[in-house]
mmCIF file of C-alpha atoms and ligand atoms in Angstrom:
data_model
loop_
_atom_site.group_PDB
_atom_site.id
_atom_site.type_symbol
_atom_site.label_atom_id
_atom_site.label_comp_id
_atom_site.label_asym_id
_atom_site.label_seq_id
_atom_site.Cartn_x
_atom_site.Cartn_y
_atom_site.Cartn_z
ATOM 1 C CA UNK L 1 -17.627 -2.339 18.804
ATOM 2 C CA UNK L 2 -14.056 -1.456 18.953
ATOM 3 C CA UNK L 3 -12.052 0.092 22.184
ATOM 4 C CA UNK L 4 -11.536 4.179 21.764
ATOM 5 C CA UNK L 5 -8.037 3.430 21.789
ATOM 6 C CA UNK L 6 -8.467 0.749 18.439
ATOM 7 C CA UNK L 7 -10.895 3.815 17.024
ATOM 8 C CA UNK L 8 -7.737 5.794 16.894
ATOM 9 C CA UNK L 9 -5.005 3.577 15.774
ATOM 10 C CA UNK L 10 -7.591 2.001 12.992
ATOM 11 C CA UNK L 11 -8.069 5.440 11.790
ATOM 12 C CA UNK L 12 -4.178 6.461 11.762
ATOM 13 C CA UNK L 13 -3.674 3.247 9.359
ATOM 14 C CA UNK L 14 -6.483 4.252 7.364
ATOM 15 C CA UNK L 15 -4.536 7.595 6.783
ATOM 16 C CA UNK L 16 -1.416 5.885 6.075
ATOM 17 C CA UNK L 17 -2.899 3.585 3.620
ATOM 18 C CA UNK L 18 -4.582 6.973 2.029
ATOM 19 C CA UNK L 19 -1.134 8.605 1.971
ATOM 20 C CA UNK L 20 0.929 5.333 0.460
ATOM 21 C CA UNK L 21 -1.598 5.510 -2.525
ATOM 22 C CA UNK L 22 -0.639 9.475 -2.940
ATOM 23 C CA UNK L 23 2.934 8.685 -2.490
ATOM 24 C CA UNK L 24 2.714 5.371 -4.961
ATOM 25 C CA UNK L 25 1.001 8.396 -7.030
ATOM 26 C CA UNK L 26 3.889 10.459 -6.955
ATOM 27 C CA UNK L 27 6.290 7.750 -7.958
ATOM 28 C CA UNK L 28 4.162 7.213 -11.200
ATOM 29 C CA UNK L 29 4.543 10.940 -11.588
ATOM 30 C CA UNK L 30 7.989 10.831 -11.737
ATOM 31 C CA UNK L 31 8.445 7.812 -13.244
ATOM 32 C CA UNK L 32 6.082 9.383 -16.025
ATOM 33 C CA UNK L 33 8.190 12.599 -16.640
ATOM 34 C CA UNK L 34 11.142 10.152 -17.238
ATOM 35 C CA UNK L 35 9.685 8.143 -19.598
ATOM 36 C CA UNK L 36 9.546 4.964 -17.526
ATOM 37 C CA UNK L 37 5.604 4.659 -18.516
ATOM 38 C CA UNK L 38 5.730 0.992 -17.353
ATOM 39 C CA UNK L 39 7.092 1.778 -14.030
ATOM 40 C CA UNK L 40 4.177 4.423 -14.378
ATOM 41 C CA UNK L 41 1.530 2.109 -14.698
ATOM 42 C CA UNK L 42 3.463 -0.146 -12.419
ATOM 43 C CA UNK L 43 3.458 2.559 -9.365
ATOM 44 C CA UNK L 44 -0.124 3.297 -10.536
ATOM 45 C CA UNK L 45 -1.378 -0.544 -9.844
ATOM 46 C CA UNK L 46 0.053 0.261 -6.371
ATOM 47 C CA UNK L 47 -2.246 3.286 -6.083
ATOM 48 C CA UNK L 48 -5.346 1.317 -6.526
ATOM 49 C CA UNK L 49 -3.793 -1.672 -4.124
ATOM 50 C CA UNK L 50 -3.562 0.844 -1.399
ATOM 51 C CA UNK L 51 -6.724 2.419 -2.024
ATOM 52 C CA UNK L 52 -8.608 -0.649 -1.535
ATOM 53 C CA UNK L 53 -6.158 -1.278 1.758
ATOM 54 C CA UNK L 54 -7.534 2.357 2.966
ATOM 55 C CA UNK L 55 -11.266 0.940 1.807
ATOM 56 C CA UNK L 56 -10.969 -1.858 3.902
ATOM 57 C CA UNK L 57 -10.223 -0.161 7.150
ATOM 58 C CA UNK L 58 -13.073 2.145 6.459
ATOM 59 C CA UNK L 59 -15.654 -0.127 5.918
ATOM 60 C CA UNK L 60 -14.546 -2.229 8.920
ATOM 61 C CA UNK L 61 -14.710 0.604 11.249
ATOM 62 C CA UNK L 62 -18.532 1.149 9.969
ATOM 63 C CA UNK L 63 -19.158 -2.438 10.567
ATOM 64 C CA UNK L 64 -18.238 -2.248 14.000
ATOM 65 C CA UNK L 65 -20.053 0.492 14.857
ATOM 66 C CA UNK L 66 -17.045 2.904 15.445
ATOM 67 C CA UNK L 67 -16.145 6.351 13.951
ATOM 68 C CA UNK L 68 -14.657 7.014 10.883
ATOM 69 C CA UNK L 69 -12.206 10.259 11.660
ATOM 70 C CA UNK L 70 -10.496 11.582 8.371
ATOM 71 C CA UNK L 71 -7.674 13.194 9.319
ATOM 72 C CA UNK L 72 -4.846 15.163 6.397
ATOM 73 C CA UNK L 73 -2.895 13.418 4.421
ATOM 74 C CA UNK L 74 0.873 14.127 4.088
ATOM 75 C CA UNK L 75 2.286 15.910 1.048
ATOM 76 C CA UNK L 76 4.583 12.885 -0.414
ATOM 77 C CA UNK L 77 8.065 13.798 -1.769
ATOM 78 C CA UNK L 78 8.080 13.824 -5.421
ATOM 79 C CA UNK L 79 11.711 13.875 -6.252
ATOM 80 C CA UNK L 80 13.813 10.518 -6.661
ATOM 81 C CA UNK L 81 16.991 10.564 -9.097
ATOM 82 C CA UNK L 82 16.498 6.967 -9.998
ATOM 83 C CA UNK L 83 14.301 3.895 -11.044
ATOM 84 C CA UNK L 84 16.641 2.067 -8.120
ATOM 85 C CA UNK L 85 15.877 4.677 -6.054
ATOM 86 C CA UNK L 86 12.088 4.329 -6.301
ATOM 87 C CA UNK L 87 11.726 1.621 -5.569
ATOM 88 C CA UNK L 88 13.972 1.579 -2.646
ATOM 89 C CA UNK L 89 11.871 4.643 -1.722
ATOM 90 C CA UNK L 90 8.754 2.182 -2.020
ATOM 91 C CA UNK L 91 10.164 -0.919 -0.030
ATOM 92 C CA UNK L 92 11.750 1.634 2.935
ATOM 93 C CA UNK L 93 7.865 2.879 2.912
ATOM 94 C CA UNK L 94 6.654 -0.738 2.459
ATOM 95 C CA UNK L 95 8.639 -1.736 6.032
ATOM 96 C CA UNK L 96 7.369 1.302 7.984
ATOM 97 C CA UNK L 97 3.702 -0.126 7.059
ATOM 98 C CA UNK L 98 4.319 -3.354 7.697
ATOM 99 C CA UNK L 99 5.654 -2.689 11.497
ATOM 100 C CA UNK L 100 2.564 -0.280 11.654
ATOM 101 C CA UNK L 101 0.582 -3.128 10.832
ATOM 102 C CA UNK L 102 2.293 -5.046 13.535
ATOM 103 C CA UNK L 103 1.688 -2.313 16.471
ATOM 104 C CA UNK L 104 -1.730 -2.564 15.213
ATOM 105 C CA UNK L 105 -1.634 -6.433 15.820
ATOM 106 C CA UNK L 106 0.057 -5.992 19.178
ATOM 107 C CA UNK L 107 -2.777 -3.458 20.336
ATOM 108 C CA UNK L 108 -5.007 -6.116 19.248
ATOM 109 C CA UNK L 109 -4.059 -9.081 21.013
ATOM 110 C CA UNK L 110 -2.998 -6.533 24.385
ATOM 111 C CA UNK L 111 -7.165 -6.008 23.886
ATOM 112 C CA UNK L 112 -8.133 -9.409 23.491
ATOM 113 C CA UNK L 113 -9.531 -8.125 20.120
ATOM 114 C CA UNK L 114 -10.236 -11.077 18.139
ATOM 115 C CA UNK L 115 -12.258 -9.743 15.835
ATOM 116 C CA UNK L 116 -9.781 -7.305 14.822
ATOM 117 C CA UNK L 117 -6.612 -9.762 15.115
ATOM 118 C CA UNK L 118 -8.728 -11.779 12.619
ATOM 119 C CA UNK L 119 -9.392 -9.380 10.323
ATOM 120 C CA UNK L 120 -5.667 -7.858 10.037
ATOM 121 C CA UNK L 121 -4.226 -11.382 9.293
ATOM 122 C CA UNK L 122 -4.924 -10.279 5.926
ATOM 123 C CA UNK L 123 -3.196 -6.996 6.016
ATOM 124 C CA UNK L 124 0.125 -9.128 7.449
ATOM 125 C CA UNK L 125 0.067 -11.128 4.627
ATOM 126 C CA UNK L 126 -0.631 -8.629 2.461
ATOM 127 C CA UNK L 127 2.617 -6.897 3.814
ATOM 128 C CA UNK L 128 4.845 -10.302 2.736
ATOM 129 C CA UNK L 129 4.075 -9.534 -0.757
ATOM 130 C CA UNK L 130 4.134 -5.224 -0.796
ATOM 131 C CA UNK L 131 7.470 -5.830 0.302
ATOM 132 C CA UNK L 132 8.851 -9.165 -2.155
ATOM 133 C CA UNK L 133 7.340 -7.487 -5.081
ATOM 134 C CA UNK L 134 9.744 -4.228 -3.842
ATOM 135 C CA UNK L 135 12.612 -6.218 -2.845
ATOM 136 C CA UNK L 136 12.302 -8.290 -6.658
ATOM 137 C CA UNK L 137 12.230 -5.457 -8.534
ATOM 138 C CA UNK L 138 15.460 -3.903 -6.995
ATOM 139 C CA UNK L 139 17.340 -6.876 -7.373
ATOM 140 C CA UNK L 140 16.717 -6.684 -10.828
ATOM 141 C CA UNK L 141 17.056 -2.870 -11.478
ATOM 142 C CA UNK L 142 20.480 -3.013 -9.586
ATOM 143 C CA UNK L 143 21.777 -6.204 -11.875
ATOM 144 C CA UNK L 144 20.584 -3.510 -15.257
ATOM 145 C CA UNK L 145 22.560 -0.678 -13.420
ATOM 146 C CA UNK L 146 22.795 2.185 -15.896
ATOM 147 C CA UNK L 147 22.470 0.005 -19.141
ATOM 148 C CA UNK L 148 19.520 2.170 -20.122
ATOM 149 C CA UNK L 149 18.457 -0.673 -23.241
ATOM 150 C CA UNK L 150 18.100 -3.459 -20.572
ATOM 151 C CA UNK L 151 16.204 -0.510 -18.709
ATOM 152 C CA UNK L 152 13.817 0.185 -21.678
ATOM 153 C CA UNK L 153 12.796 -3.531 -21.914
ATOM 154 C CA UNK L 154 12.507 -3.954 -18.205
ATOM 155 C CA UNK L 155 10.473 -0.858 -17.870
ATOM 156 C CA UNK L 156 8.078 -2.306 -20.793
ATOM 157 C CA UNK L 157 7.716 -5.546 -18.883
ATOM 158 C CA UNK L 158 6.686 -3.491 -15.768
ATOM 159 C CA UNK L 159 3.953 -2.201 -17.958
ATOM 160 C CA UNK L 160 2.208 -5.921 -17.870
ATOM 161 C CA UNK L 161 1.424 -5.707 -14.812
ATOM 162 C CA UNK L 162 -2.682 -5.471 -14.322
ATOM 163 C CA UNK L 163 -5.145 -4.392 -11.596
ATOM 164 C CA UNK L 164 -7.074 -7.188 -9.989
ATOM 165 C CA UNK L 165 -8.413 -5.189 -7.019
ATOM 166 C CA UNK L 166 -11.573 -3.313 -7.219
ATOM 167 C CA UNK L 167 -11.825 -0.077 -7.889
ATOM 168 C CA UNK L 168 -15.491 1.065 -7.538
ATOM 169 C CA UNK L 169 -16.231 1.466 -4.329
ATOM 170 C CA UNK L 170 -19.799 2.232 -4.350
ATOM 171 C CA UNK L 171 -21.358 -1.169 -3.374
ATOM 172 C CA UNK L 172 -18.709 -1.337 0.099
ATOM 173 C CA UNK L 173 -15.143 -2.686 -0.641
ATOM 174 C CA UNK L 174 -16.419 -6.379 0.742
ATOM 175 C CA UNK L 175 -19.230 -6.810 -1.605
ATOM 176 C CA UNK L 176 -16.428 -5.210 -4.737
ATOM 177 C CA UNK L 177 -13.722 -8.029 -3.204
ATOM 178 C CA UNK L 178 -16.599 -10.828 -2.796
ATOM 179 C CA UNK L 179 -16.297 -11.191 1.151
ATOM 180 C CA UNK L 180 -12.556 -11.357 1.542
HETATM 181 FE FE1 FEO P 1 -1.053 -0.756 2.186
HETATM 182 FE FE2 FEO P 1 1.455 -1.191 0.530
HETATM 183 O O1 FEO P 1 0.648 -1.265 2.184
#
């Protein structure tokens, strides 16, 4: 069973994971309006990644015994001016989760927690690529700048992109991921 004090913080990630998959909503929103549908279907990808993210904290506060505490979730901005902008919107949220991640780590080791240090090794990985698939995609939307043709193929290349996280939850997110 985990510490009160884990409880808590487990539960605040949870709601931040809930609340990147609205905001990663959002950005497919806007994308959509602007006909970017492949950065729409992109940003929607996200939304399941960080639904399964949210799943997994769940789940492992059931297995431990603890209390699952739902809490709101934060209205996300839905106005951006840019593709660029996006996705710098997404990375800037990508590095606020990733040093949540590693406060969470911190609290872990402070508790001699090695259950949970063990399990959130995968969430600190998982944080290496949220941010390099951010970071690639800027590099290449600032190199297209505002040549809206090279945007139009980019933006269909985008839509390639597939979902290979599970998203039916109803057998528990580490049967739907096979144990991982
Ligand atoms: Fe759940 Fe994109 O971090």
């Amino acid at each position: 069973m985990l510490s009160k004090t884990m409880e808590s913080a487990i539960n605040e990630q949870l709601n931040k994971e809930m609340f990147s998959a609205y905001l990663y909503m959002a950005m497919s929103a806007y994308a959509d309006e602007n006909g970017l549908k492949g950065i729409a279907h992109w940003f929607m990808v996200q939304y399941h990644e960080e639904m399964v993210h949210a799943m997994k904290f769940y789940e492992y506060l059931q297995d431990q015994g603890n209390k699952v505490s739902l809490g709101a979730i934060e209205k996300p901005t839905g106005s951006f001016s840019s593709a660029l902008t996006l996705f710098q919107a997404a990375l800037a949220h990508e590095q606020f989760i990733t040093k949540s991640i590693n406060d969470l780590m911190e609290l872990a080791l402070k508790e001699k927690d090695h259950a949970t240090k063990t399990f959130l090794e995968w969430y600190v990985t998982e944080q290496v690529e949220e941010e390099k698939n951010a970071n690639d995609i800027i590099q290449i939307l600032k190199m297209i700048g505002d040549n809206t043709a090279a945007l139009y193929l980019y933006d269909k290349e985008l839509s390639a992109r597939t979902v290979n996280v599970p998203t039916n939850f109803t057998m528990g997110i580490s049967a739907a991921m096979g144990g991982a």
